[in-house]
mmCIF file of C-alpha atoms in Angstrom:
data_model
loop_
_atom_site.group_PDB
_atom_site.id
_atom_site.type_symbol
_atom_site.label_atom_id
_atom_site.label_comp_id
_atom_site.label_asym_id
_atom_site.label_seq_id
_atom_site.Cartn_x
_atom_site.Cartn_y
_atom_site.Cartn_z
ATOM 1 C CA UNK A 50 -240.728 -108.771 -32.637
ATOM 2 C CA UNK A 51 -239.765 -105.593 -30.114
ATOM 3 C CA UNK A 52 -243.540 -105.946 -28.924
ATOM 4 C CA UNK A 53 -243.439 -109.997 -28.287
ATOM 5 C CA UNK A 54 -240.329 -109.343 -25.841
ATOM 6 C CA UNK A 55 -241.620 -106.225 -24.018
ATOM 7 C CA UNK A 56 -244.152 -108.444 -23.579
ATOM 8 C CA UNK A 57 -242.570 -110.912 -21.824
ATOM 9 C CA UNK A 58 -240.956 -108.375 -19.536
ATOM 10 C CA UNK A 59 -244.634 -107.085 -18.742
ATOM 11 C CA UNK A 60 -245.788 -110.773 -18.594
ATOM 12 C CA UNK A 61 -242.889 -111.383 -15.793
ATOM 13 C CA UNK A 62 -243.974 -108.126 -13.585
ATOM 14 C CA UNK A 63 -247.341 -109.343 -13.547
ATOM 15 C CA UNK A 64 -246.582 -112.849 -12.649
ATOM 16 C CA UNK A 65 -244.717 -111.893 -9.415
ATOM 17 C CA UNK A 66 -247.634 -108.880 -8.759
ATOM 18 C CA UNK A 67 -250.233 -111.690 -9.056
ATOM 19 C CA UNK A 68 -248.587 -114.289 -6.700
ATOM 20 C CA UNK A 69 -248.191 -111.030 -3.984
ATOM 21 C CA UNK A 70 -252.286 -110.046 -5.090
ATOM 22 C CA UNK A 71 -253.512 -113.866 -4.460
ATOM 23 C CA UNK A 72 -251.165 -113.907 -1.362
ATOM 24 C CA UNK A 73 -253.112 -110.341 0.156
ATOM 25 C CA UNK A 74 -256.365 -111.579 -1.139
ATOM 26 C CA UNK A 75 -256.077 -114.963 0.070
ATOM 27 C CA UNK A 76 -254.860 -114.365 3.452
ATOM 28 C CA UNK A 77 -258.551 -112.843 4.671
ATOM 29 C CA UNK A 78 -259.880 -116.596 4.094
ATOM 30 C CA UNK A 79 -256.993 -118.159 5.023
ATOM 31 C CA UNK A 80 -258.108 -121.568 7.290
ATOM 32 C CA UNK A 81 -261.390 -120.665 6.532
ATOM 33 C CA UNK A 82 -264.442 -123.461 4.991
ATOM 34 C CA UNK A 83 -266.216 -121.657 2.147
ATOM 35 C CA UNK A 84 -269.209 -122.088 3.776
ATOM 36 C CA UNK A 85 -267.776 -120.134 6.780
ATOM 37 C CA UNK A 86 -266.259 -117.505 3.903
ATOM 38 C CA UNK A 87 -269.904 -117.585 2.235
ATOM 39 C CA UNK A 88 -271.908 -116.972 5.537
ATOM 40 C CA UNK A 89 -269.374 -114.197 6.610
ATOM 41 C CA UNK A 90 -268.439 -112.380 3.142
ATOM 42 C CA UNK A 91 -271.168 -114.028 0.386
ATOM 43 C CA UNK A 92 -268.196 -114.247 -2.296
ATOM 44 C CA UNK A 93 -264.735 -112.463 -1.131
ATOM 45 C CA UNK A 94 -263.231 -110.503 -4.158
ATOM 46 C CA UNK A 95 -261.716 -107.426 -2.375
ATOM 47 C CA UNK A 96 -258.200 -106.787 -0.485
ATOM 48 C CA UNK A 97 -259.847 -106.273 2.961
ATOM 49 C CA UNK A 98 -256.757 -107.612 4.636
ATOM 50 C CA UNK A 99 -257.916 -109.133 7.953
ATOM 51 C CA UNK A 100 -257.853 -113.132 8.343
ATOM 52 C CA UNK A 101 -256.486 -114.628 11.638
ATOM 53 C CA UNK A 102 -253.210 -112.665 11.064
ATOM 54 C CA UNK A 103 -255.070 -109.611 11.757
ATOM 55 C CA UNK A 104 -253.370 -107.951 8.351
ATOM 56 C CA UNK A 105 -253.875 -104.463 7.149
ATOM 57 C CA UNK A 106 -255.407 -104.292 3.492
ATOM 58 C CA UNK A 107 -253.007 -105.224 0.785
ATOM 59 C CA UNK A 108 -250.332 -106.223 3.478
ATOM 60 C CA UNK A 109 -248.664 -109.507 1.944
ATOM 61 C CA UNK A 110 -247.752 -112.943 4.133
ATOM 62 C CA UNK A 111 -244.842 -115.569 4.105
ATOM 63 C CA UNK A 112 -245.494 -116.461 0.566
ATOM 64 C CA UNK A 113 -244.787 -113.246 -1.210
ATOM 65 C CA UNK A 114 -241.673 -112.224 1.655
ATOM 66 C CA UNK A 115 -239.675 -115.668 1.003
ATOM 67 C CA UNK A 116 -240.326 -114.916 -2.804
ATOM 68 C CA UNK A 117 -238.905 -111.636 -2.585
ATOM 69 C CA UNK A 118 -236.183 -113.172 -0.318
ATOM 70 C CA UNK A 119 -235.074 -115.292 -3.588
ATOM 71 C CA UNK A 120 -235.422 -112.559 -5.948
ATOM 72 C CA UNK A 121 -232.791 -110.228 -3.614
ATOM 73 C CA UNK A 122 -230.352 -113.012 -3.051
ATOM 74 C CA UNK A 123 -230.220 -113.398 -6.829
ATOM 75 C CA UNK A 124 -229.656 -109.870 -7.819
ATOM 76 C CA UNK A 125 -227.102 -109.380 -5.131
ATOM 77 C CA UNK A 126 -225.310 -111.725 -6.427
ATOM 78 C CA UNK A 127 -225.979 -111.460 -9.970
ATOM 79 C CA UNK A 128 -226.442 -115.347 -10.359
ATOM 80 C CA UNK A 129 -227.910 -118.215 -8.692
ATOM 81 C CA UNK A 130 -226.234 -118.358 -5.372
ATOM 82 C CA UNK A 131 -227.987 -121.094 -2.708
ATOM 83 C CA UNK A 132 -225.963 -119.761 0.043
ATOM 84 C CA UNK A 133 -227.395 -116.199 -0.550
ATOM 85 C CA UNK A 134 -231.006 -117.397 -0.554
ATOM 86 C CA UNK A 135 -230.199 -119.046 2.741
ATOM 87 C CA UNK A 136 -229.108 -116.241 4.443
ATOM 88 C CA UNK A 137 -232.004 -113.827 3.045
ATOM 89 C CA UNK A 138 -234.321 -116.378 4.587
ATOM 90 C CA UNK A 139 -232.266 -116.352 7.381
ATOM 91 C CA UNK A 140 -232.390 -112.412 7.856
ATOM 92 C CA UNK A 141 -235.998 -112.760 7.265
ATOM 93 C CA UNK A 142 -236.862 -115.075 10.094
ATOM 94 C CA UNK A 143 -234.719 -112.879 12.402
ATOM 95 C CA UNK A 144 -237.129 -109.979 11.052
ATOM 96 C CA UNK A 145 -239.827 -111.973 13.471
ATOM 97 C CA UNK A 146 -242.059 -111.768 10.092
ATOM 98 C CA UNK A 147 -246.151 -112.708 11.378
ATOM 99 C CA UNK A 148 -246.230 -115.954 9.729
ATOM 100 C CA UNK A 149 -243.682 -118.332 8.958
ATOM 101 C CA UNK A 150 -244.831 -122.256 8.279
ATOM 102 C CA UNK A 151 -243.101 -124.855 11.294
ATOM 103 C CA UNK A 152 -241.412 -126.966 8.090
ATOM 104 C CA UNK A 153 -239.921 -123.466 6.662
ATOM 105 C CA UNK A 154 -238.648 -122.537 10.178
ATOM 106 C CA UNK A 155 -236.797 -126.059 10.695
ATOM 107 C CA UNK A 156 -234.778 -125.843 7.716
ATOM 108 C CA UNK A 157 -233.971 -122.146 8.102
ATOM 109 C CA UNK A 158 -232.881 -123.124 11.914
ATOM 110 C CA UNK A 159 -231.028 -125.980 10.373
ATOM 111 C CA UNK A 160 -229.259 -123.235 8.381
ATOM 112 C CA UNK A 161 -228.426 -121.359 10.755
ATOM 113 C CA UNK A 162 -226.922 -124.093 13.644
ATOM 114 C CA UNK A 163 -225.359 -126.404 11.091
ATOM 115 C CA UNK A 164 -224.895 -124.772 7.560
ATOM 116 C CA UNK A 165 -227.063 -127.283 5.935
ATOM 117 C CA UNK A 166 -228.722 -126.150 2.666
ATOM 118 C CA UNK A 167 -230.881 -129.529 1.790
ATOM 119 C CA UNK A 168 -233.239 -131.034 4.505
ATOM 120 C CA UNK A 169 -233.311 -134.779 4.463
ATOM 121 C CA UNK A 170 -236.055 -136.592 2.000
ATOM 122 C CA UNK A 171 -238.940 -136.794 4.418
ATOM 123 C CA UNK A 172 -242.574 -138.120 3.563
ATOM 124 C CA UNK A 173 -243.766 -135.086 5.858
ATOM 125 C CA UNK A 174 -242.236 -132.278 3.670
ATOM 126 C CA UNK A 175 -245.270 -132.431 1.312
ATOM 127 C CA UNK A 176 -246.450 -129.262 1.825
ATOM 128 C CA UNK A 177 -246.694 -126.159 -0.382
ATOM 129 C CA UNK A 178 -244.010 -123.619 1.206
ATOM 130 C CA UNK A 179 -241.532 -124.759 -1.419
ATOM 131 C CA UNK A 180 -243.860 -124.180 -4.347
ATOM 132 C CA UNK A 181 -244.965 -120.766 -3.564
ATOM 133 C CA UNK A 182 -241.377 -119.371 -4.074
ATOM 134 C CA UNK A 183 -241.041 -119.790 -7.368
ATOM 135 C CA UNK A 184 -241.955 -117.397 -9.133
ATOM 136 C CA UNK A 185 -238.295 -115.186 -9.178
ATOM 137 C CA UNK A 186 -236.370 -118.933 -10.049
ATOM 138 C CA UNK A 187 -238.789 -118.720 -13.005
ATOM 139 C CA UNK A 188 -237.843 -115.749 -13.657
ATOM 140 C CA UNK A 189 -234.353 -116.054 -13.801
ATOM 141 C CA UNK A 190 -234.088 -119.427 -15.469
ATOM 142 C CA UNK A 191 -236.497 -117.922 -18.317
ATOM 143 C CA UNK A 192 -235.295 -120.258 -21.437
ATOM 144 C CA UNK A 193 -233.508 -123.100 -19.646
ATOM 145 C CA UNK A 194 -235.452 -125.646 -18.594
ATOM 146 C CA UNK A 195 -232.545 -128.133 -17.285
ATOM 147 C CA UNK A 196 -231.504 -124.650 -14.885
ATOM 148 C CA UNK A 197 -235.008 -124.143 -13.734
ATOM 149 C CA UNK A 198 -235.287 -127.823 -12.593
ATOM 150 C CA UNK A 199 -231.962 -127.419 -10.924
ATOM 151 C CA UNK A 200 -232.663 -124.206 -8.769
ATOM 152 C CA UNK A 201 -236.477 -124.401 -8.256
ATOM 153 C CA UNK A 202 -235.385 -128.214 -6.176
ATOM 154 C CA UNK A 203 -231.975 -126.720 -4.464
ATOM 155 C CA UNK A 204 -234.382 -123.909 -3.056
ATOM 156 C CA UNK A 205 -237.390 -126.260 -2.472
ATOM 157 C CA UNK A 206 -235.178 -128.361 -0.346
ATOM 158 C CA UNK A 207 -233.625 -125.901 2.157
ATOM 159 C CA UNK A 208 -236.669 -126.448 3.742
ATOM 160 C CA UNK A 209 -238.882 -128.820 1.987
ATOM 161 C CA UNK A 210 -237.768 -132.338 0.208
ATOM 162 C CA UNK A 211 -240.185 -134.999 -1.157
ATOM 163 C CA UNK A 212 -240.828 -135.976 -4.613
ATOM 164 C CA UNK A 213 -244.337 -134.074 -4.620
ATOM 165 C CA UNK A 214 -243.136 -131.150 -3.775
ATOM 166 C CA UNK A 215 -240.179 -130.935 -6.174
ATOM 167 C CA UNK A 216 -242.440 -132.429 -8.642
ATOM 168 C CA UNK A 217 -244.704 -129.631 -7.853
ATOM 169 C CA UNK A 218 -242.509 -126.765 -7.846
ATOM 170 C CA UNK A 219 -240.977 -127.890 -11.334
ATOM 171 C CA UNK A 220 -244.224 -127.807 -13.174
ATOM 172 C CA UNK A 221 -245.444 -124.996 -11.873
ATOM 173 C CA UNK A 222 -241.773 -123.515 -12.852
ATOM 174 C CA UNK A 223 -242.181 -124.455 -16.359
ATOM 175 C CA UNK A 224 -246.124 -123.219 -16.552
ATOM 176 C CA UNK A 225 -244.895 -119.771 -15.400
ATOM 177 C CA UNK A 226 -242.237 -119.602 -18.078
ATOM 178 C CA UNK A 227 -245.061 -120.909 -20.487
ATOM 179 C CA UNK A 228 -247.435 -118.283 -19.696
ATOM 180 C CA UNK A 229 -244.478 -115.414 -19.547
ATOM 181 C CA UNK A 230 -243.362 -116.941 -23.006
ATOM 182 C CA UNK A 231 -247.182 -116.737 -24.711
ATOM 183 C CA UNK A 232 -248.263 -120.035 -25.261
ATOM 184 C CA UNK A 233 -251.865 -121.337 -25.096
ATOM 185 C CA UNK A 234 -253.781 -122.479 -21.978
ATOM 186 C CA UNK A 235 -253.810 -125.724 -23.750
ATOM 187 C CA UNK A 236 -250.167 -125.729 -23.716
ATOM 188 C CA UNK A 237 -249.635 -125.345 -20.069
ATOM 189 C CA UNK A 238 -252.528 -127.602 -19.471
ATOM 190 C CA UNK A 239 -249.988 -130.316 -21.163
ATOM 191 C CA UNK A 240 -247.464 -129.677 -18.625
ATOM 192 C CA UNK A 241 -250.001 -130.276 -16.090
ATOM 193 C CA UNK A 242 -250.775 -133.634 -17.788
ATOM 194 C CA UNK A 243 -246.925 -134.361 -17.636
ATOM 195 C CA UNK A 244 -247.401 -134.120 -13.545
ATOM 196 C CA UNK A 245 -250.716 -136.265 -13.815
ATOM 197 C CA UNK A 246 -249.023 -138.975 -15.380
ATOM 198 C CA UNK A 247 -245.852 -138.976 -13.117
ATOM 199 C CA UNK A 248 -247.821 -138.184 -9.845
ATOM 200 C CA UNK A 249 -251.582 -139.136 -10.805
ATOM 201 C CA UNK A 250 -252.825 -137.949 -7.181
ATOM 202 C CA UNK A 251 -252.653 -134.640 -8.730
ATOM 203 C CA UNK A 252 -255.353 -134.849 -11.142
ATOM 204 C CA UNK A 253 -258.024 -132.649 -10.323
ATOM 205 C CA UNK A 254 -260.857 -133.645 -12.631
ATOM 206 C CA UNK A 255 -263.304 -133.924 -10.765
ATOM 207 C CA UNK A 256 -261.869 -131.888 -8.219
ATOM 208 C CA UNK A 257 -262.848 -132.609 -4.507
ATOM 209 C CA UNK A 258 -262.846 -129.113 -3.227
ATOM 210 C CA UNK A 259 -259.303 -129.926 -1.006
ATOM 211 C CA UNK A 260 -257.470 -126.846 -0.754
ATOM 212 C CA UNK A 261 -255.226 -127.522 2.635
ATOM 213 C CA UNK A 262 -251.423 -126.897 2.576
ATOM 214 C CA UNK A 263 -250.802 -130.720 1.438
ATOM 215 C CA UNK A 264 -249.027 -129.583 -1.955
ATOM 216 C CA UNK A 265 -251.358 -131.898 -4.010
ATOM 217 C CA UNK A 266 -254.334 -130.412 -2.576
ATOM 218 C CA UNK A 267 -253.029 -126.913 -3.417
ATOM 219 C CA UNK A 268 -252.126 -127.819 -7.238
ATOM 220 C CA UNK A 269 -255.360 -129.483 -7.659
ATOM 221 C CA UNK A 270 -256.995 -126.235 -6.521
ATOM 222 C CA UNK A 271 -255.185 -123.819 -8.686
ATOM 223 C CA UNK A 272 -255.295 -126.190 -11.723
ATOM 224 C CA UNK A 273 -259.690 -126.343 -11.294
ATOM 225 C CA UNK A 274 -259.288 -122.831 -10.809
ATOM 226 C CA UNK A 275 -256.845 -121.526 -13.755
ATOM 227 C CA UNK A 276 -258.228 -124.315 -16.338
ATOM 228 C CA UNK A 277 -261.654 -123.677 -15.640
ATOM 229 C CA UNK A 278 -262.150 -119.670 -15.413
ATOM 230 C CA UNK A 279 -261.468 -117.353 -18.393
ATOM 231 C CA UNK A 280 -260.025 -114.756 -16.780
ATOM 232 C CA UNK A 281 -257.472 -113.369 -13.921
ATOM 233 C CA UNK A 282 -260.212 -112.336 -11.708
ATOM 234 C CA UNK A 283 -262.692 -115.493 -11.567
ATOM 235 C CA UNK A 284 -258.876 -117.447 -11.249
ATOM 236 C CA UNK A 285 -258.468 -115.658 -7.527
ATOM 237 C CA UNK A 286 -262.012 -115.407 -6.654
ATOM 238 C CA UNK A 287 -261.992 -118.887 -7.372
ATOM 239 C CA UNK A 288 -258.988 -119.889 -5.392
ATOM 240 C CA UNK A 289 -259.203 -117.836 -2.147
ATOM 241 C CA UNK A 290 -263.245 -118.784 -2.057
ATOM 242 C CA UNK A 291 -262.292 -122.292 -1.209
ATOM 243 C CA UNK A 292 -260.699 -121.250 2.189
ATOM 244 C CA UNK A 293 -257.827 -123.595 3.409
ATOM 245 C CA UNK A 294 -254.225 -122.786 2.464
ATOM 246 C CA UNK A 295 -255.872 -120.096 0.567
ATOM 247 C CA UNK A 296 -253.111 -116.871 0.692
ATOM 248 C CA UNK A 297 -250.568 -119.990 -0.744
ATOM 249 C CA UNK A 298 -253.162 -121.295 -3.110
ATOM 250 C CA UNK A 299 -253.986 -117.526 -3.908
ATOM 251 C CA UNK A 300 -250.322 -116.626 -4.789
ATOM 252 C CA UNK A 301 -249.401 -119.446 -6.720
ATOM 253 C CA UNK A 302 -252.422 -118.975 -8.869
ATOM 254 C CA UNK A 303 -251.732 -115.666 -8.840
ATOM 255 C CA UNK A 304 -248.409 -116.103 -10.300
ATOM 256 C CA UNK A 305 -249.250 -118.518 -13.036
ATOM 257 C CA UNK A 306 -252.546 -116.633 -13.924
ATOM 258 C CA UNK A 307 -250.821 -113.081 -13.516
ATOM 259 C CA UNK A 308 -247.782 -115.000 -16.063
ATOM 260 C CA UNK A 309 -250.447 -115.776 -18.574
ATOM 261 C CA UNK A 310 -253.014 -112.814 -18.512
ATOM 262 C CA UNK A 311 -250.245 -110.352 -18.018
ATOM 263 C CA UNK A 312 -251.142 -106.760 -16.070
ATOM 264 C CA UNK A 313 -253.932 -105.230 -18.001
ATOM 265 C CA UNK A 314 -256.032 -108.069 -17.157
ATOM 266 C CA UNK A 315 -255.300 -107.512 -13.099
ATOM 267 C CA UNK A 316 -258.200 -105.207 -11.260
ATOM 268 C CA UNK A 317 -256.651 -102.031 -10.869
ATOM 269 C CA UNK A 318 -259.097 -102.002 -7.406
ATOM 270 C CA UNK A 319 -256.252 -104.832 -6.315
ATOM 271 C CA UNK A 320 -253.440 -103.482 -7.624
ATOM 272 C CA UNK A 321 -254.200 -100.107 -5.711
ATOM 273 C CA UNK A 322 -254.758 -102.033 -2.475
ATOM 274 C CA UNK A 323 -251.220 -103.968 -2.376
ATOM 275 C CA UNK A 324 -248.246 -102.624 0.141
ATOM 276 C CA UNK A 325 -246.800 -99.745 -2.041
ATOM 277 C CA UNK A 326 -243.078 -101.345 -0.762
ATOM 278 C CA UNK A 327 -243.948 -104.727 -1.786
ATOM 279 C CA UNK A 328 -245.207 -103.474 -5.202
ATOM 280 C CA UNK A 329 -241.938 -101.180 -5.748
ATOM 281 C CA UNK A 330 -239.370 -103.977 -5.296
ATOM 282 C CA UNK A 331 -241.519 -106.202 -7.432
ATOM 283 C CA UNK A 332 -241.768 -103.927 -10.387
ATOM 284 C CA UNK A 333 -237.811 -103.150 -9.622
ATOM 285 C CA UNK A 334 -236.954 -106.779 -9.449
ATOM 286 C CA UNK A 335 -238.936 -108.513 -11.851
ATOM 287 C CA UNK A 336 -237.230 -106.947 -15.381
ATOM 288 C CA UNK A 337 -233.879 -107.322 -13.998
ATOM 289 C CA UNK A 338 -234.334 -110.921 -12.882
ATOM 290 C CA UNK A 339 -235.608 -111.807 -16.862
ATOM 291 C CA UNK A 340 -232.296 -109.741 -18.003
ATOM 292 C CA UNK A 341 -230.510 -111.858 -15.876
ATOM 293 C CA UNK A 342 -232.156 -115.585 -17.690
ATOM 294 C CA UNK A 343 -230.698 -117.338 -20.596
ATOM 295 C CA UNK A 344 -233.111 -115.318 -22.793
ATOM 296 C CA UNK A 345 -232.066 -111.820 -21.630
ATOM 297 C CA UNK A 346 -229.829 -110.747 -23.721
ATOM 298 C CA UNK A 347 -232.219 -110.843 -26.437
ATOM 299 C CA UNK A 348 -235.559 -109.104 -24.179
ATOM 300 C CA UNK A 349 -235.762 -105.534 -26.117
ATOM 301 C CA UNK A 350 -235.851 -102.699 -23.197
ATOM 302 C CA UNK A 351 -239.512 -100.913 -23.749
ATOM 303 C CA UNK A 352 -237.133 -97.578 -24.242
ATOM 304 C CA UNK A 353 -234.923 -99.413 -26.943
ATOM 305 C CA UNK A 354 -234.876 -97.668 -29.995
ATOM 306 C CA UNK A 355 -233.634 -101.043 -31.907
ATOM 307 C CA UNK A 356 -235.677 -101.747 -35.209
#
């Protein structure tokens, strides 16, 4: 059994290192057509950086920093604390980060001037800047599903809330903990079914090739992309090839792929690439958010001498 839960604590590192990979790789084709990314790269598979941000190699974008803004807020406090995520996007924004989506900057303003912490239901809140957070919340809620319902929405909606987008962030919540946990791409593909049947504009069979920051069209992408490919490689390449959204469609796949594949199947060639800071607080934060999670008293520390 001491291998099955070192596993999931290797399973959790490389789910938040393969949303931060998909992020860096993603952002050089970011609001690009694939015919554009074809002419200009044939297929784009290396961590070039570049993109209309202008990014070093391996540097990382709004996806990965509000991520890691959730995953510092929770081991401050050493518990889910809304407030705290607030104010670490809050000292983010004030960082004057490159990117930072209009819908995420409203609700952090809103914040700020009036202490609110949950954006009024709005049709125009479906995009994916909710969804590609929550990868730490999975993390943390690791064997409670009812908790990871809870916090992936109350984080979703300090900037973003709409039924697809909760909808959203929940099942890709619970396919993350799936993956982390070991079970078959069959099983999460019945969690995806759960969405389709609740939200059936998120089927993506046949898929249309829509990969824009509309949250449907980025779960539809990710789905073709992670159902379709065998491994963690051919996922990304995938994903980022279809342009778009693509560092948000990147990093989401990245983190449910990364989840299920776990690190030996992630190209070293990326790995190397990635911000050496960004990397470091991942591989710092990622055990001790799992520790943290309903099952963490019972995760076996790779150094544990227990029989």
């Amino acid at each position: 059994m001491d291998g099955i839960r070192e596993d999931v604590l290797r399973r959790a590192e490389a789910c938040l290192l393969g949303g931060a990979i998909g992020d860096a790789l993603g952002a050089t084709t970011e609001f690009m057509t694939p015919s554009e990314i074809r002419e200009r790269y044939g297929v784009h598979r290396k961590v070039i950086g570049g993109g209309w941000l202008k990014l070093r190699a391996g540097k990382v974008t709004d996806d990965t920093e509000m991520s890691l803004c959730i995953a510092r807020a929770i081991l401050l406090a050493g518990r889910w604390d809304l407030l705290q995520v607030a104010t670490q996007f809050v000292s983010w924004m004030r960082s004057k980060p490159l990117d930072i989506g209009a819908t995420c900057r409203r609700g952090i303003r809103d914040y700020m001037l009036f202490g609110r912490t949950e954006q009024p239901e709005s049709e125009w809140d479906a995009g994916n800047g909710a969804a590609m957070r929550v990868g730490p919340v999975s993390l943390f809620t690791l064997g409670d599903d009812e908790l990871l319902q809870k916090h992936v929405v109350e984080q979703a909606r300090l900037t973003h809330n709409n039924p697809l987008s909760d909808a959203a962030c929940i099942t890709a919540g619970r396919m993350i903990q799936l993956a982390i946990l070991g079970h078959s791409k069959n099983r999460l593909y019945e969690q995806a079914r759960e969405l389709f049947r609740a939200f059936p504009q998120f089927r993506f069979d046949p898929y249309d090739g829509q990969a824009s920051g509309y949250v449907v069209h980025t779960l539809r992408t990710v789905f073709h992309f992670f159902f379709t490919t065998r491994s963690f490689e051919d996922c990304l390449v995938g994903v980022v090839n279809q342009g778009g959204d693509a560092d948000t469609t990147g990093s989401i796949a990245g983190l449910i792929a990364g989840a299920f594949y776990g690190p030996e199947e992630i190209p070293s060639s990326w790995t190397r690439k990635l911000d050496p800071a960004v990397q470091q607080e991942i591989i710092s934060s990622a055990g001790r958010l799992v520790r943290l999670s309903p099952l963490g008293e019972n995760i076996v520390r790779p150094d544990s001498n227990q029989a």
